[in-house]
Short mmCIF file of C-alpha atoms in Angstrom, two decimals:
data_model
loop_
_atom_site.label_atom_id
_atom_site.label_comp_id
_atom_site.label_asym_id
_atom_site.label_seq_id
_atom_site.Cartn_x
_atom_site.Cartn_y
_atom_site.Cartn_z
CA MET A 21 90.49 131.17 47.58
CA GLU A 22 88.71 129.30 45.15
CA ARG A 23 85.73 129.19 42.84
CA LEU A 24 82.17 128.49 44.19
CA ASP A 25 81.53 126.37 40.79
CA LYS A 26 85.05 124.28 41.74
CA ILE A 27 83.96 124.06 45.50
CA LEU A 28 80.61 122.65 44.72
CA ALA A 29 81.78 120.32 42.29
CA HIS A 30 83.96 118.74 44.55
CA HIS A 31 81.51 118.66 47.19
CA GLY A 32 79.56 115.80 45.15
CA TYR A 33 76.51 118.60 43.36
CA GLY A 34 77.30 118.01 39.99
CA THR A 35 79.32 119.53 37.15
CA ARG A 36 79.91 122.85 36.78
CA LYS A 37 76.91 123.21 34.83
CA ASP A 38 74.58 121.94 37.64
CA VAL A 39 76.34 124.21 39.68
CA LYS A 40 75.40 127.29 37.67
CA LYS A 41 71.73 126.04 37.85
CA LEU A 42 71.98 125.25 41.60
CA CYS A 43 73.18 129.10 42.07
CA HIS A 44 70.53 130.51 40.34
CA GLY A 45 67.72 128.66 42.24
CA GLY A 46 68.41 130.97 45.29
CA VAL A 47 69.49 128.44 47.76
CA VAL A 48 73.12 128.93 48.27
CA TYR A 49 74.72 131.42 51.17
CA LEU A 50 78.05 132.85 51.05
CA ASN A 51 78.71 134.16 55.06
CA GLY A 52 74.76 134.89 55.47
CA LYS A 53 74.10 136.49 51.82
CA LEU A 54 72.91 134.97 49.05
CA ILE A 55 74.96 134.21 45.96
CA THR A 56 74.19 133.85 42.49
CA ASP A 57 77.25 134.19 41.40
CA PRO A 58 79.05 130.67 40.46
CA GLY A 59 82.26 131.96 39.70
CA THR A 60 82.32 133.68 42.98
CA HIS A 61 85.57 133.46 45.33
CA VAL A 62 85.65 131.69 48.74
CA ASP A 63 87.85 131.73 51.30
CA ILE A 64 87.82 127.98 52.12
CA SER A 65 90.07 128.75 55.31
CA SER A 66 87.66 131.38 57.07
CA ASP A 67 84.25 132.01 54.73
CA ARG A 68 80.81 129.84 55.75
CA LEU A 69 79.19 128.12 53.08
CA GLU A 70 75.49 126.70 53.10
CA ILE A 71 73.55 125.42 50.82
CA ASP A 72 69.46 125.08 51.26
CA GLY A 73 70.42 125.73 55.08
CA LYS A 74 72.77 123.08 55.35
CA GLU A 75 76.68 124.42 56.38
CA ILE A 76 79.13 122.60 53.68
CA LYS A 77 82.72 121.52 55.55
CA LEU A 78 85.35 124.15 53.56
CA GLN A 79 88.66 121.96 53.38
CA HIS A 80 91.01 121.09 50.92
CA ASP A 81 92.01 117.77 52.13
CA ILE A 82 90.88 115.18 54.33
CA TYR A 83 92.84 112.70 56.70
CA ILE A 84 91.02 109.89 57.78
CA MET A 85 92.69 107.28 60.58
CA MET A 86 90.51 103.91 60.85
CA ASN A 87 90.69 101.00 62.37
CA LYS A 88 90.08 98.46 59.84
CA CYS A 89 87.95 95.03 60.24
CA GLN A 90 89.00 92.31 58.91
CA ASP A 91 86.28 91.15 55.56
CA VAL A 92 86.63 94.84 54.19
CA VAL A 93 89.09 95.39 51.17
CA CYS A 94 91.28 98.67 50.37
CA ALA A 95 89.50 99.63 47.53
CA ASN A 96 87.24 101.99 45.72
CA LYS A 97 84.69 99.50 44.34
CA ASP A 98 84.51 95.41 44.89
CA GLY A 99 82.16 93.50 43.28
CA GLU A 100 82.21 90.98 46.47
CA HIS A 101 83.62 92.17 49.80
CA GLN A 102 82.21 95.76 51.43
CA THR A 103 85.61 98.14 51.05
CA VAL A 104 86.74 100.40 53.25
CA PHE A 105 84.74 103.40 51.76
CA ASP A 106 81.43 102.00 52.11
CA LEU A 107 82.39 102.36 56.06
CA LEU A 108 82.49 106.12 55.47
CA SER A 109 79.79 108.35 55.93
CA PRO A 110 77.81 109.35 52.71
CA ASP A 111 79.00 113.34 53.57
CA ILE A 112 82.62 112.92 53.28
CA ARG A 113 82.22 110.07 50.28
CA HIS A 114 83.55 112.44 47.87
CA SER A 115 86.26 114.39 45.58
CA PHE A 116 87.77 117.16 47.77
CA LEU A 117 89.73 119.89 46.32
CA GLY A 118 93.54 118.16 46.99
CA GLY A 119 91.99 114.96 45.06
CA ASP A 120 89.78 111.89 45.27
CA LEU A 121 89.74 109.66 48.06
CA HIS A 122 92.17 106.47 48.70
CA CYS A 123 94.17 104.67 51.03
CA MET A 124 97.33 105.91 52.16
CA GLY A 125 99.00 102.34 51.49
CA ARG A 126 96.66 99.46 51.15
CA LEU A 127 96.21 96.70 54.44
CA ASP A 128 95.29 92.84 52.91
CA MET A 129 90.97 91.56 54.02
CA ASP A 130 92.09 89.79 56.81
CA THR A 131 94.31 92.24 58.72
CA GLU A 132 93.25 95.02 61.23
CA GLY A 133 94.48 98.12 62.40
CA LEU A 134 95.95 101.60 61.06
CA LEU A 135 94.46 102.69 57.22
CA ILE A 136 94.61 106.41 56.23
CA ILE A 137 92.39 107.71 53.79
CA THR A 138 93.05 110.57 52.58
CA SER A 139 92.71 113.09 49.66
CA ASP A 140 96.24 114.02 49.57
CA GLY A 141 97.56 112.83 47.00
CA LYS A 142 101.40 114.56 46.85
CA LEU A 143 101.63 113.31 50.70
CA SER A 144 100.53 109.79 49.93
CA HIS A 145 103.47 109.35 46.92
CA ARG A 146 105.92 110.92 49.57
CA LEU A 147 105.21 108.62 52.05
CA LEU A 148 104.52 105.89 50.03
CA ALA A 149 108.12 106.41 47.69
CA PRO A 150 110.17 103.44 47.88
CA LYS A 151 113.01 105.59 49.07
CA THR A 152 111.01 107.16 51.43
CA HIS A 153 111.50 103.99 53.98
CA VAL A 154 108.43 105.43 55.81
CA PRO A 155 108.34 102.81 59.06
CA LYS A 156 104.87 100.38 59.62
CA THR A 157 104.57 98.40 62.93
CA TYR A 158 102.73 95.44 62.64
CA ALA A 159 101.51 93.10 66.79
CA VAL A 160 101.36 89.84 65.29
CA GLY A 161 100.19 86.60 65.90
CA LEU A 162 101.94 83.81 65.29
CA ARG A 163 100.52 79.63 64.39
CA ASP A 164 103.95 78.21 66.05
CA ALA A 165 104.93 78.94 69.50
CA LEU A 166 108.43 79.82 69.44
CA GLU A 167 110.80 78.79 72.54
CA ALA A 168 114.07 81.52 72.92
CA LYS A 169 116.51 80.16 71.03
CA GLN A 170 114.15 80.32 68.22
CA ARG A 171 113.55 84.14 69.23
CA ASP A 172 116.99 85.09 69.16
CA GLU A 173 117.23 83.43 65.76
CA TYR A 174 114.00 85.44 64.48
CA ILE A 175 115.39 88.68 65.74
CA GLN A 176 118.82 88.29 64.25
CA LYS A 177 117.50 87.03 60.74
CA PHE A 178 115.24 89.59 60.65
CA SER A 179 117.35 92.58 61.75
CA LYS A 180 119.69 91.55 59.02
CA GLY A 181 117.43 90.98 56.02
CA PHE A 182 116.66 88.31 53.94
CA TRP A 183 115.83 86.93 50.58
CA ILE A 184 112.02 85.93 50.30
CA ASP A 185 110.59 83.38 47.54
CA ARG A 186 108.05 84.52 45.03
CA GLU A 187 104.76 84.72 45.88
CA GLN A 188 101.86 84.04 43.33
CA ASN A 189 102.81 86.54 40.54
CA GLU A 190 105.21 88.57 42.67
CA ALA A 191 108.73 88.44 42.76
CA GLY A 192 110.89 87.06 45.19
CA PHE A 193 113.28 89.72 46.70
CA GLU A 194 116.03 91.00 49.63
CA CYS A 195 113.95 92.48 52.16
CA GLN A 196 115.49 95.00 53.95
CA PRO A 197 116.71 95.06 57.77
CA SER A 198 113.86 95.50 60.39
CA GLU A 199 112.52 95.42 64.18
CA LEU A 200 111.08 92.52 66.07
CA VAL A 201 110.15 92.52 69.60
CA PHE A 202 108.53 89.73 71.16
CA VAL A 203 106.59 89.92 73.88
CA ASP A 204 108.32 88.80 77.02
CA SER A 205 110.21 92.20 76.65
CA ASP A 206 109.54 95.51 78.34
CA GLU A 207 107.89 96.52 75.03
CA LYS A 208 104.66 98.49 76.57
CA GLU A 209 102.99 99.34 73.49
CA LEU A 210 103.43 95.40 72.86
CA HIS A 211 101.90 94.50 76.38
CA ALA A 212 99.17 96.76 75.93
CA LEU A 213 97.89 95.04 72.80
CA LYS A 214 98.53 91.56 74.31
CA GLU A 215 96.01 92.39 76.90
CA ASP A 216 93.60 94.11 74.56
CA CYS A 217 93.41 90.54 73.15
CA GLU A 218 93.00 88.43 76.17
CA ASP A 219 89.28 87.94 75.19
CA GLN A 220 89.78 87.35 71.83
CA PRO A 221 91.86 83.99 71.73
CA SER A 222 91.61 84.08 68.21
CA LYS A 223 93.72 87.18 67.87
CA ASN A 224 96.86 86.46 70.18
CA ILE A 225 99.36 88.84 69.86
CA ASP A 226 103.28 87.31 69.74
CA CYS A 227 105.58 89.94 68.83
CA LEU A 228 105.68 93.78 67.19
CA LEU A 229 107.49 93.75 63.57
CA THR A 230 108.67 96.92 62.09
CA ILE A 231 108.99 96.91 58.51
CA TYR A 232 110.62 100.39 56.11
CA GLU A 233 109.19 98.92 53.10
CA GLY A 234 105.91 97.68 51.68
CA LYS A 235 105.91 94.67 49.04
CA PHE A 236 103.04 92.31 48.30
CA HIS A 237 101.47 90.15 51.51
CA GLN A 238 105.13 91.67 53.27
CA VAL A 239 104.76 90.34 56.84
CA LYS A 240 103.18 87.15 55.94
CA ARG A 241 106.02 85.87 53.25
CA MET A 242 108.91 87.19 56.20
CA PHE A 243 107.60 84.82 58.47
CA SER A 244 106.95 82.09 56.01
CA GLN A 245 110.07 82.02 54.40
CA LEU A 246 111.40 81.11 58.64
CA GLY A 247 108.59 78.45 58.29
CA ASN A 248 106.09 79.91 60.68
CA GLU A 249 102.68 81.19 59.82
CA VAL A 250 101.22 84.18 60.73
CA VAL A 251 97.43 83.79 61.66
CA TYR A 252 96.59 87.45 63.12
CA LEU A 253 98.01 91.02 62.08
CA LYS A 254 97.48 94.53 62.48
CA ARG A 255 98.58 97.52 61.83
CA VAL A 256 99.29 100.11 64.98
CA LYS A 257 102.20 102.78 63.43
CA MET A 258 103.16 104.37 60.66
CA GLY A 259 105.50 106.90 60.20
CA ASN A 260 104.66 108.84 63.54
CA LEU A 261 101.77 108.25 63.80
CA SER A 262 100.00 105.45 65.73
CA LEU A 263 96.86 104.13 66.29
CA ASP A 264 94.29 105.61 68.67
CA ASP A 265 93.08 102.54 70.23
CA SER A 266 89.59 104.30 70.98
CA ILE A 267 88.75 104.12 67.25
CA PRO A 268 86.52 100.08 67.63
CA LEU A 269 86.69 97.91 64.22
CA GLY A 270 85.53 99.29 61.58
CA GLY A 271 85.29 102.64 63.07
CA TYR A 272 87.13 106.17 62.00
CA ARG A 273 87.70 109.70 63.02
CA GLU A 274 89.13 112.82 61.45
CA LEU A 275 92.88 113.52 62.27
CA THR A 276 93.68 116.49 64.26
CA GLU A 277 95.98 118.91 62.68
CA ASP A 278 99.27 117.63 65.20
CA GLU A 279 98.32 114.13 63.78
CA VAL A 280 98.58 115.13 60.28
CA ALA A 281 101.68 117.18 61.11
CA LEU A 282 103.04 113.89 62.68
CA LEU A 283 102.29 112.23 59.97
CA SER A 284 103.64 114.75 57.27
CA GLN A 285 106.53 114.36 59.19
CA SER A 286 107.43 110.77 58.89
#
């Protein structure tokens, strides 16, 4: 149960003082009954709330899966570039009872793929905490093609972890062991991703990399440390949750209850 004024304030109807005026205006209906008391308690799991004939979707938190496109940034505001929040419909760009919308882990501007946008700060904190080691899988396109021997060397190197040099103001670090799979393996997911990019030469995929931490530019720095360069990067999985490949670049949808459960179990 939540107070009506708290719900409406979090859904973008102004301050609680503004909500009080709204209620006295005779446009707020709860389960078909006119409500004028802003302190009325609402069961967000079962009640139907309407404002001026428009139903308000009642939920404590929201969980959105976006297939992030390039050239947008994972920030609430940016003076130069479009943000991932600019891609969202205005009716969900507001605070929820659980908190403000935020990205559950960021992607670089030129990185595509799975991005979770949510209001659930507790879940974000738990999954992003360094001690949690939630796996994140990326499809990677490389500048330099590798021979079989070089691929084996990369796989061995990544499986053991190695030192990553300093970049800009970010300190160097010893990266944790990770899992690298090249396109000529039996990995079905990798072959499917490869086929999806066949008509886009600039998005060639060579391998899948799964890491268990999230340092600044980590995937790019790992390959750079070995003398190669990442030219295409797409996150395809986070924890137990995989990107829905039916979502177009720049598109999004809400997670199903089962998907939220999958993410929570990561």
